[in-house]
Short mmCIF file of C-alpha atoms and ligand atoms in Angstrom, two decimals:
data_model
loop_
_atom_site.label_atom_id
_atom_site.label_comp_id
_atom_site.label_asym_id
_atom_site.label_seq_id
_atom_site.Cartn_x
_atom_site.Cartn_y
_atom_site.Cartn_z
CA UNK A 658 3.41 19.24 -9.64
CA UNK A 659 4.02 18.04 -6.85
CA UNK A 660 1.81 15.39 -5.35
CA UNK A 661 1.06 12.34 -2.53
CA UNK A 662 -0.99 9.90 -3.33
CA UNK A 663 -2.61 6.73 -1.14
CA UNK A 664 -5.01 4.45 -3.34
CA UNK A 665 -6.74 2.11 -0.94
CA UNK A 666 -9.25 -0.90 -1.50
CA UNK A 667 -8.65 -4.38 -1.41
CA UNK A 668 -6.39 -6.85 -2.95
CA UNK A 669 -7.44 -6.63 -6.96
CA UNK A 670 -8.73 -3.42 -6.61
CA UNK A 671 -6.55 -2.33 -9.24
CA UNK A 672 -3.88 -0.34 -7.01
CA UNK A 673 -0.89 -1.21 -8.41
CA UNK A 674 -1.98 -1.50 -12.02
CA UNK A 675 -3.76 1.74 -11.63
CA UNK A 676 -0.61 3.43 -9.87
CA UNK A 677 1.95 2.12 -12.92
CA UNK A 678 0.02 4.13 -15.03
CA UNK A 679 -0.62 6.95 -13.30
CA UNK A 680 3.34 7.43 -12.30
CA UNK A 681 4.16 7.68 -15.89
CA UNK A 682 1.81 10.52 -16.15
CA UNK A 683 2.90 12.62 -12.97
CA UNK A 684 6.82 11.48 -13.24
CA UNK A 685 6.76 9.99 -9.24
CA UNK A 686 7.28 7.07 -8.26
CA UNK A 687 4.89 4.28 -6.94
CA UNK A 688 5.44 3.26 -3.46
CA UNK A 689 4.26 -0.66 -2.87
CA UNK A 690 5.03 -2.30 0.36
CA UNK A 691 4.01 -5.77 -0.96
CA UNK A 692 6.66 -5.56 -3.90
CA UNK A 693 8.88 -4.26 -1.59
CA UNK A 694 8.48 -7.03 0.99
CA UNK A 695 8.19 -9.74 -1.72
CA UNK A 696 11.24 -8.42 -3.18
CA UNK A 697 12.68 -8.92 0.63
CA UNK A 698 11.08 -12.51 0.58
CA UNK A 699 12.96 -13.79 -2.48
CA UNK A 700 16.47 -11.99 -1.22
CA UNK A 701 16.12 -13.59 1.81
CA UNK A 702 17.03 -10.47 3.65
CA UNK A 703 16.04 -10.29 7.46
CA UNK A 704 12.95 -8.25 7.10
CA UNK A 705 12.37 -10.38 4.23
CA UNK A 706 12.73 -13.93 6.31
CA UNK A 707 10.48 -12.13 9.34
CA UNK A 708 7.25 -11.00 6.94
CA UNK A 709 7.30 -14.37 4.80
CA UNK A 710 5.16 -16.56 7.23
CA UNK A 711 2.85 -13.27 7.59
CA UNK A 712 2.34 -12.72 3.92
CA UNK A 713 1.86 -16.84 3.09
CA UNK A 714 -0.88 -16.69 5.26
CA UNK A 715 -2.30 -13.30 4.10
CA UNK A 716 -2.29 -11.82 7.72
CA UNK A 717 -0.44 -8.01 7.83
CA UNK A 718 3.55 -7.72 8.37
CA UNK A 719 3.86 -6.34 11.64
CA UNK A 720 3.55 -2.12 11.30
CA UNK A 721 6.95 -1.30 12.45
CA UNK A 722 8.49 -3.76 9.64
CA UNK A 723 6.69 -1.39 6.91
CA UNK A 724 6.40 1.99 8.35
CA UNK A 725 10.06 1.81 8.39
CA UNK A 726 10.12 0.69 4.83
CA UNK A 727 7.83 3.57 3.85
CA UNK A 728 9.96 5.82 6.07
CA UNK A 729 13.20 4.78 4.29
CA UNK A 730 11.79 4.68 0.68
CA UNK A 731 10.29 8.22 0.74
CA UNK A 732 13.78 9.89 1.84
CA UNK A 733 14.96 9.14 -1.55
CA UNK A 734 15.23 11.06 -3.76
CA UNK A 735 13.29 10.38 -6.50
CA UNK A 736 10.16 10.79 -4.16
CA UNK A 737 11.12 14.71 -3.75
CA UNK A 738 8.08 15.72 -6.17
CA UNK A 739 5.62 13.07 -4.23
CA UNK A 740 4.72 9.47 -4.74
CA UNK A 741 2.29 7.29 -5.23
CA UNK A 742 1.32 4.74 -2.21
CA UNK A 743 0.17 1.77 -2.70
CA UNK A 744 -0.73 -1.15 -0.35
CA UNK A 745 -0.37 1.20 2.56
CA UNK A 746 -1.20 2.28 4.89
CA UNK A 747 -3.19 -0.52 5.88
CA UNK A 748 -4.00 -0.26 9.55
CA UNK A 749 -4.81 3.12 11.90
CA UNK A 750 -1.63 2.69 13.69
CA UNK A 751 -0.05 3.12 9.85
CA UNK A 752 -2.16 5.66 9.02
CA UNK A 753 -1.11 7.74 12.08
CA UNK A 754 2.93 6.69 11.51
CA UNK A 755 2.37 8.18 8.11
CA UNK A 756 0.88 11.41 9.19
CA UNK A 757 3.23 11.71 11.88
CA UNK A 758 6.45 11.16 9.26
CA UNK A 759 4.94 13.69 6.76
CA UNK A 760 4.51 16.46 9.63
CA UNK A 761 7.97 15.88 10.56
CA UNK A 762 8.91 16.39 6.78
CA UNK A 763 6.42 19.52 6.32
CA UNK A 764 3.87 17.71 3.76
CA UNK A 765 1.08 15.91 3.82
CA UNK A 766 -1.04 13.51 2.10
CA UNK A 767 -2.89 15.29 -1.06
CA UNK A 768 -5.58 12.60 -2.24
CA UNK A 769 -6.51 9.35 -0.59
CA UNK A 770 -9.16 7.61 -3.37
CA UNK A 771 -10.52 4.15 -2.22
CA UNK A 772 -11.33 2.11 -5.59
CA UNK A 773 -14.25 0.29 -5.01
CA UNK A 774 -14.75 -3.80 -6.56
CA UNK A 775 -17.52 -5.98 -5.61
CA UNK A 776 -16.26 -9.56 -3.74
CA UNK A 777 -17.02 -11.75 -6.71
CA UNK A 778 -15.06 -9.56 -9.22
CA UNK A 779 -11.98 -9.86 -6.60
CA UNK A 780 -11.58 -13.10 -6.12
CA UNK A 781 -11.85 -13.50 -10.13
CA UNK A 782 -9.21 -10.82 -10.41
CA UNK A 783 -7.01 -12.12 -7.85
CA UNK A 784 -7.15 -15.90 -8.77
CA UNK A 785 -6.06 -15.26 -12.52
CA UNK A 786 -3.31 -13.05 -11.72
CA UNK A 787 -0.24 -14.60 -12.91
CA UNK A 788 3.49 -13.19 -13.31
CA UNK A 789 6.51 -13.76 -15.12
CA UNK A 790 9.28 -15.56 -13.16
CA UNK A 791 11.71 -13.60 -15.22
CA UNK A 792 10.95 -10.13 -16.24
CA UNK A 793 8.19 -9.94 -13.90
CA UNK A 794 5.25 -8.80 -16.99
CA UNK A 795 2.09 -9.55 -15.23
CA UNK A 796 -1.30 -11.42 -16.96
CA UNK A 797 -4.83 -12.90 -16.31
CA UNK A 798 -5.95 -15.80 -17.11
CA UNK A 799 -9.42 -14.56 -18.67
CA UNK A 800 -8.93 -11.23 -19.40
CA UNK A 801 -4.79 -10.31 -20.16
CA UNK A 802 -3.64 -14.09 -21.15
CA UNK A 803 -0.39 -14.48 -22.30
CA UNK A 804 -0.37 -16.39 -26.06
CA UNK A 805 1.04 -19.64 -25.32
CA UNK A 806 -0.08 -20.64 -21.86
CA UNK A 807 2.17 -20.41 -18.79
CA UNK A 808 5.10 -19.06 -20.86
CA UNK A 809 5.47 -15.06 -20.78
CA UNK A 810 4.97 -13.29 -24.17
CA UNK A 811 7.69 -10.64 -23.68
CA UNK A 812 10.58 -13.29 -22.20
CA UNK A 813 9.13 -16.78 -22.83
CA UNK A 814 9.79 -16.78 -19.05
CA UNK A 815 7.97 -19.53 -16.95
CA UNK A 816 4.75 -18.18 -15.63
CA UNK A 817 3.48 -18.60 -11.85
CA UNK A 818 0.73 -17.60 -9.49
CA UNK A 819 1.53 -16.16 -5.73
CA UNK A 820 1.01 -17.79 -3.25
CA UNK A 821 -1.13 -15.68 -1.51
CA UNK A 822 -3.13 -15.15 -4.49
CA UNK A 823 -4.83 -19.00 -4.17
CA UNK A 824 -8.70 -18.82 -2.98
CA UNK A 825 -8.71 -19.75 -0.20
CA UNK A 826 -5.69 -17.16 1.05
CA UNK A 827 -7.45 -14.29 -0.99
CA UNK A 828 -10.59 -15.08 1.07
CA UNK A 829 -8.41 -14.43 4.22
CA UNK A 830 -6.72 -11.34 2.70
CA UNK A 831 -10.16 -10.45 2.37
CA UNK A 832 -11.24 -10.26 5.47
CA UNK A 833 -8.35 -8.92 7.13
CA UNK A 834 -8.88 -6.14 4.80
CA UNK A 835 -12.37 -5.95 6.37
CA UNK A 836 -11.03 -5.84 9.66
CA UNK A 837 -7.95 -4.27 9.55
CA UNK A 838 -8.12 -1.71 6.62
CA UNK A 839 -11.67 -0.76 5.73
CA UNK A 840 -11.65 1.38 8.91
CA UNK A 841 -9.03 3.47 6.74
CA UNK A 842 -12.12 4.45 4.64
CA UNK A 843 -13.29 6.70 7.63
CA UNK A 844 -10.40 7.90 9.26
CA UNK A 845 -9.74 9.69 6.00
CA UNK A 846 -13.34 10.81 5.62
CA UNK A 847 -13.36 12.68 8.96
CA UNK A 848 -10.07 14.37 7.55
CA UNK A 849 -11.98 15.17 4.60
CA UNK A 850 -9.11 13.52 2.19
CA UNK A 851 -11.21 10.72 1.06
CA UNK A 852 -12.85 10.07 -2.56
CA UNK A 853 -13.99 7.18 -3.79
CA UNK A 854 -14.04 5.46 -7.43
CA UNK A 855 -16.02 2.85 -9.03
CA UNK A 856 -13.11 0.50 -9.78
CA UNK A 857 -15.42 -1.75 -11.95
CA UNK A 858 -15.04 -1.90 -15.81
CA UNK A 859 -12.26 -1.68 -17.87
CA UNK A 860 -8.57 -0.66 -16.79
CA UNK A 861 -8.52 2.79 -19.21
CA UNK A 862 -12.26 4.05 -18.09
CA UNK A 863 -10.79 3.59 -14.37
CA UNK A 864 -7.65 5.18 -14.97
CA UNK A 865 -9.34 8.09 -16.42
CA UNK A 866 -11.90 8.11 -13.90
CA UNK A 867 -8.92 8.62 -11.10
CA UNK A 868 -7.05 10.99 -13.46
CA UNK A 869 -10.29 12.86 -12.76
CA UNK A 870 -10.64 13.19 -9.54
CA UNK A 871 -6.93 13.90 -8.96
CA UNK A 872 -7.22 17.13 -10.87
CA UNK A 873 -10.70 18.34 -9.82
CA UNK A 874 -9.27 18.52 -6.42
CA UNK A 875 -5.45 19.22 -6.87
CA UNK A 876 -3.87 22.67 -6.49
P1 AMP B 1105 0.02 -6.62 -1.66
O1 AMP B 1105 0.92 -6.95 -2.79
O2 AMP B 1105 -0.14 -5.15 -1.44
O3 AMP B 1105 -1.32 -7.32 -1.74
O4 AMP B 1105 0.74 -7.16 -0.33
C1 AMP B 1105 1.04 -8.53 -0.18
C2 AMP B 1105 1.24 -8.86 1.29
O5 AMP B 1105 2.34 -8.10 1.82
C3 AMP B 1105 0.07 -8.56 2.21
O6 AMP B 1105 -0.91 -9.58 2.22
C4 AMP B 1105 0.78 -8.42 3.56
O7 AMP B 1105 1.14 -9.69 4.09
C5 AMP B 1105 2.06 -7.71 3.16
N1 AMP B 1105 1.89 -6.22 3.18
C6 AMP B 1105 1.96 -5.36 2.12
N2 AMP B 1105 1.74 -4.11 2.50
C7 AMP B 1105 1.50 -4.15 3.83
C8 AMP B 1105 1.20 -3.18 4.83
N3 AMP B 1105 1.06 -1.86 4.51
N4 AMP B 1105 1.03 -3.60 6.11
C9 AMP B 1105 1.18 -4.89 6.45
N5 AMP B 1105 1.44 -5.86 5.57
C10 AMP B 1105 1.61 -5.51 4.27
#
């Protein structure tokens, strides 16, 4: 089946946990321009030097920086039968770069589905999130906690938090989502591509929720 995919909502949403799951159902691959950049960031690459002082702060990389990383990642080949996008687009101007790139290419976008959290519920999402240095295995803090604190239960690698994902840079991620992004919201309702999920409650009930309205309207 083939099949693209753009989950939108906020930081802690549940994007990227939702899309991990959902690629091993469909067989395509998830698409995040966050891991993508961060993986730039810790390379040191050029992009990767240029969007570091953007994502520290929590502001946006410039558009150009990650329309072309979108534009390079879905010529490969593994995103022939579709992909899952997540973390973009995340401005108009992306939006339109995206439509524009999939014209060219003869597709277009199958399912956008916002995933709605309340503020509170963010911030608590966001704040706990913490990774392994080494294999990368992700926790929370109250509700995925690793067994011996700060040491990863898979590797014994050394657990730590982003650095955009203190407080008080989640409260500006925040509201450049409000700003920025939410507009996203109806610019894919007058397309008539949006639907929306309840992204409260527990990861499975979500995923199945999404698994849901990806088949109801598919075909
Ligand atoms: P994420 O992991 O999706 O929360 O992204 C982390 C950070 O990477 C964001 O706060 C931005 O600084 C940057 N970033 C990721 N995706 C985009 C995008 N589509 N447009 C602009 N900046 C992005």
């Amino acid at each position: 089946m083939f099949m693209n995919l753009i989950l939108l909502g906020p930081p802690g949403a549940g994007k990227g946990t939702q899309a991990k799951i959902l690629i091993k159902k469909y067989g395509i691959p998830q698409i995040s321009t966050g891991d993508i950049l961060r993986a730039a960031v810790k390379e040191q690459t050029p992009m990767g030097v240029k969007a570091k002082g953007f994502m520290d702060s929590g502001a946006l990389a410039p558009d150009e920086v990650v329309v072309g990383i979108v534009e390079e990642r879905i010529a490969q080949q593994d995103c022939a039968s579709g992909y899952i996008l997540d973390g973009f687009p995340r401005t108009v101007a992306q939006a339109d770069s995206l439509a524009a790139m999939l014209h060219n290419k003869g597709t277009s976008i199958d399912h956008v589905i916002a995933i709605t959290v309340d503020t509170e519920e963010l911030l608590k999402r966001v704040t706990g999130r913490r990774t392994c240095k080494v294999c990368g295995a992700g926790y929370h803090l109250l509700y995925d906690p690793p067994i011996t604190s700060g040491v990863c239960t898979e590797c014994s690698g050394e657990l730590y938090q982003r650095d955009d994902d203190r407080e008080e840079t989640m409260r500006h991620r925040l509201a450049v989502y409000d700003e920025q992004t939410s507009p996203l919201i109806a610019y894919y309702a007058d397309r008539d591509l949006l639907r929306t999920v309840d992204g409260m409650g527990d990861i499975v009930e979500i995923q199945q929720k999404l698994i849901g309205v990806i088949e109801s309207t598919q075909g």
